[in-house]
GROMACS .gro file of C-alpha atoms in nm:
model
  485
    1UNK     CA    1  15.724  11.657   7.815
    2UNK     CA    2  15.915  11.849   7.552
    3UNK     CA    3  16.111  11.653   7.299
    4UNK     CA    4  16.444  11.796   7.186
    5UNK     CA    5  16.567  11.730   6.835
    6UNK     CA    6  16.926  11.826   6.776
    7UNK     CA    7  17.014  11.922   6.424
    8UNK     CA    8  17.332  11.783   6.261
    9UNK     CA    9  17.637  12.004   6.228
   10UNK     CA   10  17.654  11.967   5.853
   11UNK     CA   11  17.387  11.747   5.707
   12UNK     CA   12  17.537  11.602   5.395
   13UNK     CA   13  17.214  11.530   5.205
   14UNK     CA   14  16.923  11.724   5.360
   15UNK     CA   15  16.626  11.822   5.154
   16UNK     CA   16  16.544  12.178   5.072
   17UNK     CA   17  16.212  12.159   5.259
   18UNK     CA   18  16.374  12.063   5.593
   19UNK     CA   19  16.625  12.346   5.555
   20UNK     CA   20  16.342  12.598   5.520
   21UNK     CA   21  16.162  12.447   5.821
   22UNK     CA   22  16.469  12.472   6.046
   23UNK     CA   23  16.540  12.824   5.930
   24UNK     CA   24  16.185  12.939   6.007
   25UNK     CA   25  16.193  12.813   6.367
   26UNK     CA   26  16.548  12.925   6.439
   27UNK     CA   27  16.597  12.890   6.817
   28UNK     CA   28  16.237  12.962   6.924
   29UNK     CA   29  15.989  12.739   7.104
   30UNK     CA   30  15.633  12.688   6.975
   31UNK     CA   31  15.339  12.531   7.154
   32UNK     CA   32  15.145  12.307   6.923
   33UNK     CA   33  14.797  12.209   7.047
   34UNK     CA   34  14.612  11.921   6.884
   35UNK     CA   35  14.271  12.082   6.855
   36UNK     CA   36  14.043  11.924   6.598
   37UNK     CA   37  13.866  12.249   6.517
   38UNK     CA   38  14.189  12.438   6.435
   39UNK     CA   39  14.384  12.150   6.284
   40UNK     CA   40  14.318  12.258   5.929
   41UNK     CA   41  14.432  12.615   5.991
   42UNK     CA   42  14.737  12.492   6.178
   43UNK     CA   43  14.842  12.270   5.888
   44UNK     CA   44  14.815  12.567   5.650
   45UNK     CA   45  15.043  12.778   5.869
   46UNK     CA   46  15.304  12.506   5.883
   47UNK     CA   47  15.311  12.472   5.505
   48UNK     CA   48  15.332  12.850   5.473
   49UNK     CA   49  15.638  12.849   5.691
   50UNK     CA   50  15.791  12.572   5.488
   51UNK     CA   51  15.747  12.773   5.173
   52UNK     CA   52  15.948  13.067   5.309
   53UNK     CA   53  16.294  13.109   5.165
   54UNK     CA   54  16.527  13.156   5.459
   55UNK     CA   55  16.889  13.057   5.503
   56UNK     CA   56  16.949  12.733   5.697
   57UNK     CA   57  17.122  12.784   6.029
   58UNK     CA   58  17.314  12.495   6.174
   59UNK     CA   59  17.357  12.380   6.536
   60UNK     CA   60  17.003  12.485   6.634
   61UNK     CA   61  16.752  12.302   6.858
   62UNK     CA   62  16.381  12.254   6.799
   63UNK     CA   63  16.161  12.210   7.107
   64UNK     CA   64  15.819  12.048   7.055
   65UNK     CA   65  15.573  12.074   7.348
   66UNK     CA   66  15.286  11.825   7.351
   67UNK     CA   67  14.937  11.960   7.424
   68UNK     CA   68  14.762  11.907   7.766
   69UNK     CA   69  14.460  11.674   7.746
   70UNK     CA   70  14.240  11.889   7.984
   71UNK     CA   71  14.095  12.196   7.824
   72UNK     CA   72  13.993  12.344   8.163
   73UNK     CA   73  14.243  12.541   8.367
   74UNK     CA   74  14.298  12.428   8.726
   75UNK     CA   75  14.064  12.593   8.977
   76UNK     CA   76  14.234  12.799   9.245
   77UNK     CA   77  13.929  12.774   9.482
   78UNK     CA   78  13.972  12.485   9.734
   79UNK     CA   79  13.625  12.540   9.887
   80UNK     CA   80  13.453  12.421   9.571
   81UNK     CA   81  13.663  12.105   9.576
   82UNK     CA   82  13.568  12.036   9.939
   83UNK     CA   83  13.199  12.089   9.866
   84UNK     CA   84  13.221  11.864   9.563
   85UNK     CA   85  13.395  11.591   9.768
   86UNK     CA   86  13.135  11.610  10.049
   87UNK     CA   87  12.849  11.589   9.801
   88UNK     CA   88  13.014  11.295   9.624
   89UNK     CA   89  13.061  11.102   9.951
   90UNK     CA   90  12.706  11.179  10.068
   91UNK     CA   91  12.569  11.060   9.734
   92UNK     CA   92  12.772  10.740   9.769
   93UNK     CA   93  12.637  10.666  10.118
   94UNK     CA   94  12.279  10.745  10.011
   95UNK     CA   95  12.300  10.504   9.718
   96UNK     CA   96  12.465  10.232   9.930
   97UNK     CA   97  12.186  10.262  10.191
   98UNK     CA   98  11.925  10.249   9.916
   99UNK     CA   99  12.096   9.940   9.773
  100UNK     CA  100  12.089   9.772  10.114
  101UNK     CA  101  11.717   9.844  10.160
  102UNK     CA  102  11.631   9.722   9.808
  103UNK     CA  103  11.840   9.408   9.849
  104UNK     CA  104  11.665   9.337  10.179
  105UNK     CA  105  11.328   9.370  10.006
  106UNK     CA  106  11.450   9.136   9.732
  107UNK     CA  107  11.541   8.873   9.991
  108UNK     CA  108  11.211   8.907  10.176
  109UNK     CA  109  11.017   8.872   9.851
  110UNK     CA  110  11.145   8.516   9.800
  111UNK     CA  111  10.971   8.371  10.109
  112UNK     CA  112  10.684   8.374  10.040
  113UNK     CA  113  10.754   8.404   9.668
  114UNK     CA  114  10.624   8.734   9.528
  115UNK     CA  115  10.707   8.775   9.161
  116UNK     CA  116  10.604   9.141   9.133
  117UNK     CA  117  10.797   9.240   9.443
  118UNK     CA  118  11.105   9.057   9.313
  119UNK     CA  119  11.087   9.233   8.976
  120UNK     CA  120  11.043   9.572   9.142
  121UNK     CA  121  11.337   9.516   9.379
  122UNK     CA  122  11.553   9.388   9.093
  123UNK     CA  123  11.486   9.698   8.882
  124UNK     CA  124  11.566   9.918   9.180
  125UNK     CA  125  11.897   9.735   9.237
  126UNK     CA  126  11.997   9.772   8.871
  127UNK     CA  127  11.916  10.143   8.880
  128UNK     CA  128  12.122  10.193   9.196
  129UNK     CA  129  12.418  10.004   9.048
  130UNK     CA  130  12.407  10.234   8.746
  131UNK     CA  131  12.414  10.535   8.977
  132UNK     CA  132  12.711  10.388   9.165
  133UNK     CA  133  12.890  10.342   8.833
  134UNK     CA  134  12.827  10.707   8.749
  135UNK     CA  135  12.967  10.811   9.086
  136UNK     CA  136  13.279  10.600   9.025
  137UNK     CA  137  13.334  10.756   8.682
  138UNK     CA  138  13.278  11.101   8.822
  139UNK     CA  139  13.534  11.038   9.095
  140UNK     CA  140  13.790  10.915   8.844
  141UNK     CA  141  13.738  11.224   8.631
  142UNK     CA  142  13.774  11.443   8.938
  143UNK     CA  143  14.103  11.276   9.036
  144UNK     CA  144  14.247  11.334   8.689
  145UNK     CA  145  14.114  11.687   8.647
  146UNK     CA  146  14.024  11.842   8.985
  147UNK     CA  147  13.891  12.156   8.817
  148UNK     CA  148  13.635  11.968   8.608
  149UNK     CA  149  13.270  11.894   8.706
  150UNK     CA  150  13.279  12.109   9.022
  151UNK     CA  151  12.929  12.235   8.942
  152UNK     CA  152  12.788  11.884   8.900
  153UNK     CA  153  12.608  11.886   9.239
  154UNK     CA  154  12.374  12.178   9.315
  155UNK     CA  155  12.377  12.371   9.642
  156UNK     CA  156  12.212  12.178   9.927
  157UNK     CA  157  12.265  11.839   9.767
  158UNK     CA  158  12.454  11.714  10.074
  159UNK     CA  159  12.147  11.755  10.296
  160UNK     CA  160  11.927  11.599  10.029
  161UNK     CA  161  12.154  11.295  10.011
  162UNK     CA  162  12.150  11.264  10.389
  163UNK     CA  163  11.769  11.266  10.386
  164UNK     CA  164  11.772  10.994  10.118
  165UNK     CA  165  12.013  10.789  10.327
  166UNK     CA  166  11.792  10.814  10.637
  167UNK     CA  167  11.483  10.725  10.434
  168UNK     CA  168  11.659  10.417  10.301
  169UNK     CA  169  11.755  10.314  10.654
  170UNK     CA  170  11.394  10.357  10.768
  171UNK     CA  171  11.279  10.149  10.473
  172UNK     CA  172  11.523   9.874  10.570
  173UNK     CA  173  11.406   9.885  10.932
  174UNK     CA  174  11.043   9.873  10.821
  175UNK     CA  175  11.119   9.563  10.613
  176UNK     CA  176  11.282   9.399  10.914
  177UNK     CA  177  10.989   9.492  11.142
  178UNK     CA  178  10.739   9.347  10.895
  179UNK     CA  179  10.943   9.028  10.876
  180UNK     CA  180  10.964   9.002  11.254
  181UNK     CA  181  10.591   9.067  11.285
  182UNK     CA  182  10.527   8.791  11.035
  183UNK     CA  183  10.751   8.559  11.236
  184UNK     CA  184  10.562   8.647  11.554
  185UNK     CA  185  10.229   8.568  11.391
  186UNK     CA  186  10.370   8.242  11.261
  187UNK     CA  187  10.498   8.150  11.607
  188UNK     CA  188  10.161   8.238  11.759
  189UNK     CA  189   9.993   8.001  11.516
  190UNK     CA  190  10.240   7.729  11.607
  191UNK     CA  191  10.178   7.789  11.977
  192UNK     CA  192   9.803   7.769  11.921
  193UNK     CA  193   9.840   7.439  11.736
  194UNK     CA  194  10.065   7.299  12.009
  195UNK     CA  195   9.820   7.411  12.279
  196UNK     CA  196   9.542   7.229  12.101
  197UNK     CA  197   9.758   6.919  12.082
  198UNK     CA  198   9.840   6.953  12.451
  199UNK     CA  199   9.473   6.988  12.543
  200UNK     CA  200   9.395   6.685  12.335
  201UNK     CA  201   9.667   6.488  12.512
  202UNK     CA  202   9.531   6.596  12.851
  203UNK     CA  203   9.183   6.485  12.748
  204UNK     CA  204   9.321   6.152  12.634
  205UNK     CA  205   9.511   6.105  12.959
  206UNK     CA  206   9.202   6.191  13.161
  207UNK     CA  207   8.997   5.942  12.963
  208UNK     CA  208   9.257   5.671  13.012
  209UNK     CA  209   9.277   5.750  13.382
  210UNK     CA  210   8.902   5.709  13.419
  211UNK     CA  211   8.914   5.381  13.233
  212UNK     CA  212   9.192   5.255  13.457
  213UNK     CA  213   9.004   5.368  13.766
  214UNK     CA  214   9.281   5.603  13.875
  215UNK     CA  215   9.164   5.866  14.120
  216UNK     CA  216   9.359   6.188  14.146
  217UNK     CA  217   9.347   6.276  14.512
  218UNK     CA  218   9.623   6.536  14.494
  219UNK     CA  219   9.477   6.849  14.337
  220UNK     CA  220   9.793   7.059  14.369
  221UNK     CA  221   9.893   6.994  14.008
  222UNK     CA  222   9.549   7.103  13.884
  223UNK     CA  223   9.568   7.418  14.094
  224UNK     CA  224   9.912   7.499  13.959
  225UNK     CA  225   9.784   7.463  13.605
  226UNK     CA  226   9.488   7.689  13.681
  227UNK     CA  227   9.692   7.959  13.854
  228UNK     CA  228   9.901   8.065  13.557
  229UNK     CA  229   9.943   8.397  13.384
  230UNK     CA  230   9.802   8.252  13.063
  231UNK     CA  231   9.476   8.153  13.235
  232UNK     CA  232   9.445   8.499  13.393
  233UNK     CA  233   9.502   8.667  13.056
  234UNK     CA  234   9.235   8.452  12.891
  235UNK     CA  235   8.981   8.528  13.164
  236UNK     CA  236   9.069   8.898  13.147
  237UNK     CA  237   9.016   8.896  12.770
  238UNK     CA  238   8.678   8.729  12.813
  239UNK     CA  239   8.582   8.984  13.078
  240UNK     CA  240   8.678   9.277  12.853
  241UNK     CA  241   8.465   9.135  12.571
  242UNK     CA  242   8.161   9.137  12.796
  243UNK     CA  243   8.245   9.495  12.906
  244UNK     CA  244   8.266   9.603  12.542
  245UNK     CA  245   7.928   9.446  12.463
  246UNK     CA  246   7.756   9.615  12.755
  247UNK     CA  247   7.920   9.951  12.681
  248UNK     CA  248   7.811   9.930  12.318
  249UNK     CA  249   7.451   9.858  12.416
  250UNK     CA  250   7.452  10.144  12.667
  251UNK     CA  251   7.582  10.380  12.400
  252UNK     CA  252   7.308  10.274  12.156
  253UNK     CA  253   7.041  10.330  12.420
  254UNK     CA  254   7.178  10.678  12.489
  255UNK     CA  255   7.169  10.761  12.118
  256UNK     CA  256   6.812  10.638  12.091
  257UNK     CA  257   6.718  10.850  12.392
  258UNK     CA  258   6.853  11.161  12.217
  259UNK     CA  259   7.164  11.216  12.426
  260UNK     CA  260   7.439  11.452  12.305
  261UNK     CA  261   7.728  11.206  12.316
  262UNK     CA  262   7.999  11.468  12.271
  263UNK     CA  263   7.869  11.668  12.564
  264UNK     CA  264   7.830  11.354  12.772
  265UNK     CA  265   8.187  11.246  12.689
  266UNK     CA  266   8.316  11.590  12.783
  267UNK     CA  267   8.142  11.560  13.119
  268UNK     CA  268   8.324  11.230  13.182
  269UNK     CA  269   8.669  11.356  13.074
  270UNK     CA  270   8.667  11.733  13.018
  271UNK     CA  271   8.933  11.896  12.804
  272UNK     CA  272   9.028  11.587  12.604
  273UNK     CA  273   9.106  11.641  12.235
  274UNK     CA  274   8.995  11.328  12.049
  275UNK     CA  275   9.205  11.233  11.748
  276UNK     CA  276   8.910  11.123  11.533
  277UNK     CA  277   8.537  11.166  11.527
  278UNK     CA  278   8.364  10.885  11.710
  279UNK     CA  279   8.642  10.834  11.961
  280UNK     CA  280   8.407  10.964  12.228
  281UNK     CA  281   8.301  10.602  12.268
  282UNK     CA  282   8.630  10.536  12.450
  283UNK     CA  283   8.530  10.772  12.729
  284UNK     CA  284   8.209  10.571  12.791
  285UNK     CA  285   8.405  10.245  12.770
  286UNK     CA  286   8.650  10.385  13.026
  287UNK     CA  287   8.362  10.493  13.250
  288UNK     CA  288   8.205  10.145  13.247
  289UNK     CA  289   8.535   9.960  13.280
  290UNK     CA  290   8.678  10.162  13.568
  291UNK     CA  291   8.348  10.155  13.758
  292UNK     CA  292   8.310   9.779  13.724
  293UNK     CA  293   8.674   9.727  13.840
  294UNK     CA  294   8.645   9.964  14.136
  295UNK     CA  295   8.727   9.777  14.457
  296UNK     CA  296   8.904   9.497  14.270
  297UNK     CA  297   9.203   9.524  14.507
  298UNK     CA  298   8.981   9.442  14.808
  299UNK     CA  299   8.905   9.085  14.903
  300UNK     CA  300   8.526   9.151  14.920
  301UNK     CA  301   8.526   9.392  14.622
  302UNK     CA  302   8.433   9.671  14.863
  303UNK     CA  303   8.062   9.586  14.867
  304UNK     CA  304   8.019   9.390  15.191
  305UNK     CA  305   8.000   9.571  15.520
  306UNK     CA  306   8.007   9.273  15.750
  307UNK     CA  307   8.243   9.057  15.540
  308UNK     CA  308   8.019   8.755  15.578
  309UNK     CA  309   7.877   8.686  15.235
  310UNK     CA  310   7.997   8.464  14.955
  311UNK     CA  311   7.873   8.309  14.632
  312UNK     CA  312   7.590   8.092  14.750
  313UNK     CA  313   7.634   8.007  15.113
  314UNK     CA  314   7.648   8.358  15.263
  315UNK     CA  315   8.001   8.344  15.404
  316UNK     CA  316   8.335   8.458  15.275
  317UNK     CA  317   8.588   8.181  15.245
  318UNK     CA  318   8.936   8.309  15.329
  319UNK     CA  319   9.261   8.173  15.190
  320UNK     CA  320   9.376   8.089  14.842
  321UNK     CA  321   9.185   7.761  14.819
  322UNK     CA  322   8.871   7.938  14.945
  323UNK     CA  323   8.875   8.189  14.659
  324UNK     CA  324   8.954   7.910  14.416
  325UNK     CA  325   8.660   7.707  14.546
  326UNK     CA  326   8.432   8.008  14.505
  327UNK     CA  327   8.551   8.045  14.148
  328UNK     CA  328   8.478   7.680  14.070
  329UNK     CA  329   8.135   7.703  14.235
  330UNK     CA  330   8.042   8.013  14.037
  331UNK     CA  331   8.162   7.864  13.708
  332UNK     CA  332   7.951   7.554  13.762
  333UNK     CA  333   7.625   7.749  13.798
  334UNK     CA  334   7.423   7.994  13.594
  335UNK     CA  335   7.466   8.353  13.725
  336UNK     CA  336   7.104   8.433  13.637
  337UNK     CA  337   6.989   8.146  13.858
  338UNK     CA  338   7.213   8.268  14.141
  339UNK     CA  339   7.042   8.609  14.136
  340UNK     CA  340   6.698   8.454  14.143
  341UNK     CA  341   6.758   8.176  14.395
  342UNK     CA  342   6.990   8.358  14.635
  343UNK     CA  343   6.938   8.737  14.625
  344UNK     CA  344   7.144   8.777  14.945
  345UNK     CA  345   7.460   8.615  14.806
  346UNK     CA  346   7.780   8.808  14.754
  347UNK     CA  347   7.738   8.799  14.378
  348UNK     CA  348   7.383   8.939  14.400
  349UNK     CA  349   7.500   9.225  14.620
  350UNK     CA  350   7.789   9.284  14.383
  351UNK     CA  351   7.548   9.319  14.088
  352UNK     CA  352   7.321   9.557  14.280
  353UNK     CA  353   7.614   9.772  14.395
  354UNK     CA  354   7.776   9.793  14.053
  355UNK     CA  355   7.447   9.880  13.884
  356UNK     CA  356   7.397  10.169  14.125
  357UNK     CA  357   7.749  10.292  14.050
  358UNK     CA  358   7.718  10.258  13.674
  359UNK     CA  359   7.361  10.368  13.598
  360UNK     CA  360   7.250  10.689  13.762
  361UNK     CA  361   6.872  10.712  13.828
  362UNK     CA  362   6.847  11.012  13.593
  363UNK     CA  363   7.026  10.820  13.319
  364UNK     CA  364   6.808  10.515  13.382
  365UNK     CA  365   6.481  10.703  13.354
  366UNK     CA  366   6.599  10.892  13.045
  367UNK     CA  367   6.715  10.580  12.862
  368UNK     CA  368   6.431  10.346  12.947
  369UNK     CA  369   6.140  10.590  12.925
  370UNK     CA  370   6.225  10.699  12.570
  371UNK     CA  371   6.278  10.357  12.418
  372UNK     CA  372   5.919  10.316  12.300
  373UNK     CA  373   5.648  10.573  12.356
  374UNK     CA  374   5.379  10.305  12.341
  375UNK     CA  375   5.529  10.113  12.632
  376UNK     CA  376   5.498  10.196  12.996
  377UNK     CA  377   5.807  10.353  13.152
  378UNK     CA  378   6.036  10.078  13.268
  379UNK     CA  379   6.084  10.104  13.643
  380UNK     CA  380   6.362   9.852  13.690
  381UNK     CA  381   6.679   9.748  13.515
  382UNK     CA  382   6.563   9.390  13.545
  383UNK     CA  383   6.268   9.465  13.315
  384UNK     CA  384   6.483   9.490  13.004
  385UNK     CA  385   6.596   9.135  12.932
  386UNK     CA  386   6.880   9.207  12.687
  387UNK     CA  387   7.021   9.490  12.896
  388UNK     CA  388   6.986   9.282  13.211
  389UNK     CA  389   7.153   8.972  13.063
  390UNK     CA  390   7.450   9.165  12.926
  391UNK     CA  391   7.502   9.339  13.259
  392UNK     CA  392   7.486   9.013  13.456
  393UNK     CA  393   7.724   8.845  13.210
  394UNK     CA  394   7.971   9.132  13.250
  395UNK     CA  395   7.942   9.129  13.630
  396UNK     CA  396   7.986   8.752  13.642
  397UNK     CA  397   8.306   8.761  13.434
  398UNK     CA  398   8.455   9.037  13.655
  399UNK     CA  399   8.353   8.845  13.967
  400UNK     CA  400   8.530   8.533  13.842
  401UNK     CA  401   8.841   8.732  13.751
  402UNK     CA  402   8.848   8.878  14.102
  403UNK     CA  403   8.832   8.533  14.262
  404UNK     CA  404   9.112   8.409  14.035
  405UNK     CA  405   9.328   8.713  14.118
  406UNK     CA  406   9.301   8.646  14.493
  407UNK     CA  407   9.384   8.279  14.441
  408UNK     CA  408   9.738   8.374  14.334
  409UNK     CA  409  10.020   8.400  14.585
  410UNK     CA  410  10.101   8.685  14.597
  411UNK     CA  411   9.767   8.835  14.502
  412UNK     CA  412   9.737   8.997  14.159
  413UNK     CA  413   9.770   9.376  14.183
  414UNK     CA  414   9.569   9.622  13.976
  415UNK     CA  415   9.670   9.972  13.867
  416UNK     CA  416   9.554  10.255  13.648
  417UNK     CA  417   9.743  10.545  13.485
  418UNK     CA  418   9.683  10.907  13.570
  419UNK     CA  419   9.594  11.146  13.290
  420UNK     CA  420   9.872  11.364  13.155
  421UNK     CA  421  10.167  11.130  13.216
  422UNK     CA  422  10.409  11.038  12.936
  423UNK     CA  423  10.323  10.723  12.746
  424UNK     CA  424  10.528  10.419  12.851
  425UNK     CA  425  10.530  10.103  12.644
  426UNK     CA  426  10.618   9.900  12.954
  427UNK     CA  427  10.301   9.977  13.148
  428UNK     CA  428  10.064  10.104  12.882
  429UNK     CA  429   9.909  10.009  12.550
  430UNK     CA  430   9.745  10.251  12.306
  431UNK     CA  431   9.389  10.127  12.258
  432UNK     CA  432   9.375  10.275  11.905
  433UNK     CA  433   9.692  10.077  11.817
  434UNK     CA  434   9.826  10.366  11.608
  435UNK     CA  435  10.131  10.450  11.816
  436UNK     CA  436  10.362  10.147  11.775
  437UNK     CA  437  10.663  10.363  11.699
  438UNK     CA  438  10.720  10.725  11.800
  439UNK     CA  439  10.960  10.917  11.579
  440UNK     CA  440  10.904  11.253  11.746
  441UNK     CA  441  11.121  11.404  12.017
  442UNK     CA  442  10.836  11.417  12.271
  443UNK     CA  443  10.630  11.121  12.379
  444UNK     CA  444  10.250  11.145  12.363
  445UNK     CA  445  10.046  11.207  12.675
  446UNK     CA  446   9.783  10.984  12.834
  447UNK     CA  447   9.435  11.129  12.811
  448UNK     CA  448   9.267  10.873  13.035
  449UNK     CA  449   9.278  10.507  13.132
  450UNK     CA  450   9.028  10.277  12.967
  451UNK     CA  451   9.127   9.932  13.096
  452UNK     CA  452   9.336   9.904  13.414
  453UNK     CA  453   9.660   9.711  13.417
  454UNK     CA  454   9.762   9.415  13.632
  455UNK     CA  455  10.082   9.296  13.791
  456UNK     CA  456  10.133   8.925  13.855
  457UNK     CA  457  10.460   8.886  14.039
  458UNK     CA  458  10.715   9.045  13.804
  459UNK     CA  459  10.487   9.021  13.500
  460UNK     CA  460  10.302   9.332  13.381
  461UNK     CA  461   9.976   9.318  13.189
  462UNK     CA  462   9.959   9.657  13.021
  463UNK     CA  463   9.691   9.910  13.094
  464UNK     CA  464   9.496  10.026  12.788
  465UNK     CA  465   9.495  10.404  12.759
  466UNK     CA  466   9.376  10.670  12.517
  467UNK     CA  467   9.649  10.907  12.399
  468UNK     CA  468   9.569  11.270  12.345
  469UNK     CA  469   9.728  11.606  12.280
  470UNK     CA  470   9.557  11.774  12.574
  471UNK     CA  471   9.777  11.954  12.824
  472UNK     CA  472   9.811  11.823  13.177
  473UNK     CA  473  10.060  11.894  13.453
  474UNK     CA  474  10.401  11.768  13.349
  475UNK     CA  475  10.470  11.415  13.478
  476UNK     CA  476  10.680  11.118  13.374
  477UNK     CA  477  10.533  10.777  13.309
  478UNK     CA  478  10.681  10.525  13.549
  479UNK     CA  479  10.554  10.281  13.805
  480UNK     CA  480  10.521  10.552  14.070
  481UNK     CA  481  10.252  10.712  13.852
  482UNK     CA  482  10.048  10.392  13.854
  483UNK     CA  483   9.785  10.417  14.122
  484UNK     CA  484   9.548  10.154  14.250
  485UNK     CA  485   9.183  10.188  14.168
   0.00000   0.00000   0.00000
């Protein structure tokens, strides 16, 4: 603001220097800027004016204008201001999201205590706080002088800050997922410990009951305990282990016989693009698994024409308790002994039928005749003890699972997924376990089913599938795409 100094009408005792100063200015206005670089020159000019000999003029006014503190003129372009404001806000949100992710990592590093992770997160937090301080100072400078620092952010910085913000959010979500996964594993361990304690308590109760001479005539409670989803899942897991072992042995025999595995896999599922080398093994595993489960939805497994054979007595026992009794009978005996002692039993026919479906005569002769040139060509699958035992073990586990499935009310349903449908996490599970989260716009396609799925009431046991990039007719993965084997 200008300051006005009014001169006196007739100064009684004014110095000669002030008179010269007032005379030099007369009634004009001068702008005096306080610039450090020109201060010395300015002082010289003032003293030169004071040395001039001019007549003093009374009743004059001297106007002194103070300098402006900003040395940049205001910018007339509002677009630059808008761009600067957008970049500043985007930078603020990106740093806040990064702070949130780093603070979350700092919290997670305390339990369990990880000193290195804590130090790293602490350094990141300090760095982000410094950046936030810089943003605050920059904003204050912009509010005071809107024309200053408009070129602080380069072109495209808004998009870059948005990418940084999204990356920080993903990092925070990843931290939360890891923590939840750790909690799940911890809960699983607790459940396992509690199950062991429960089994121990049941054993103790049974022992005490025997000592007291208590006889449990009502078996309904035992049946209810046996017919649970947990028991079915455990038996299914055991069955799949035996299938994996047999499939692995079959694959090794094919390699030893000089088979081209890639060509053989292509003959099983043509047109499938495997993600990695060696994934052809999943096609053979699928072949074995689907063949051994064929007919699972039928009460006689689709192998008996007259429906009059069972485990050891040659007759099928209908009803839930009948299937449960067959299961208990088969568990209590050795499956190898059943094949030898009762070749006409339902289990023996099941083994014969499944072997014919799995091992083609051409494959059998090729595999067994090339195992050892010094040996005579093996003429029967029973001649190879290891191969025979693994096959019988696999068949026995599937046979038991079938009897357990038909003991449920309603009966356990089985389904498989058609190739080319969209992947659904409700009904399917990726056997490679590399597709937990899908960030793309399109869901991956199912190449083929490896392990069929099961439905127990309203509970779904996921089908294991192999995902591929091969092109199939466009379909959508839902329950209508799930077909029985």
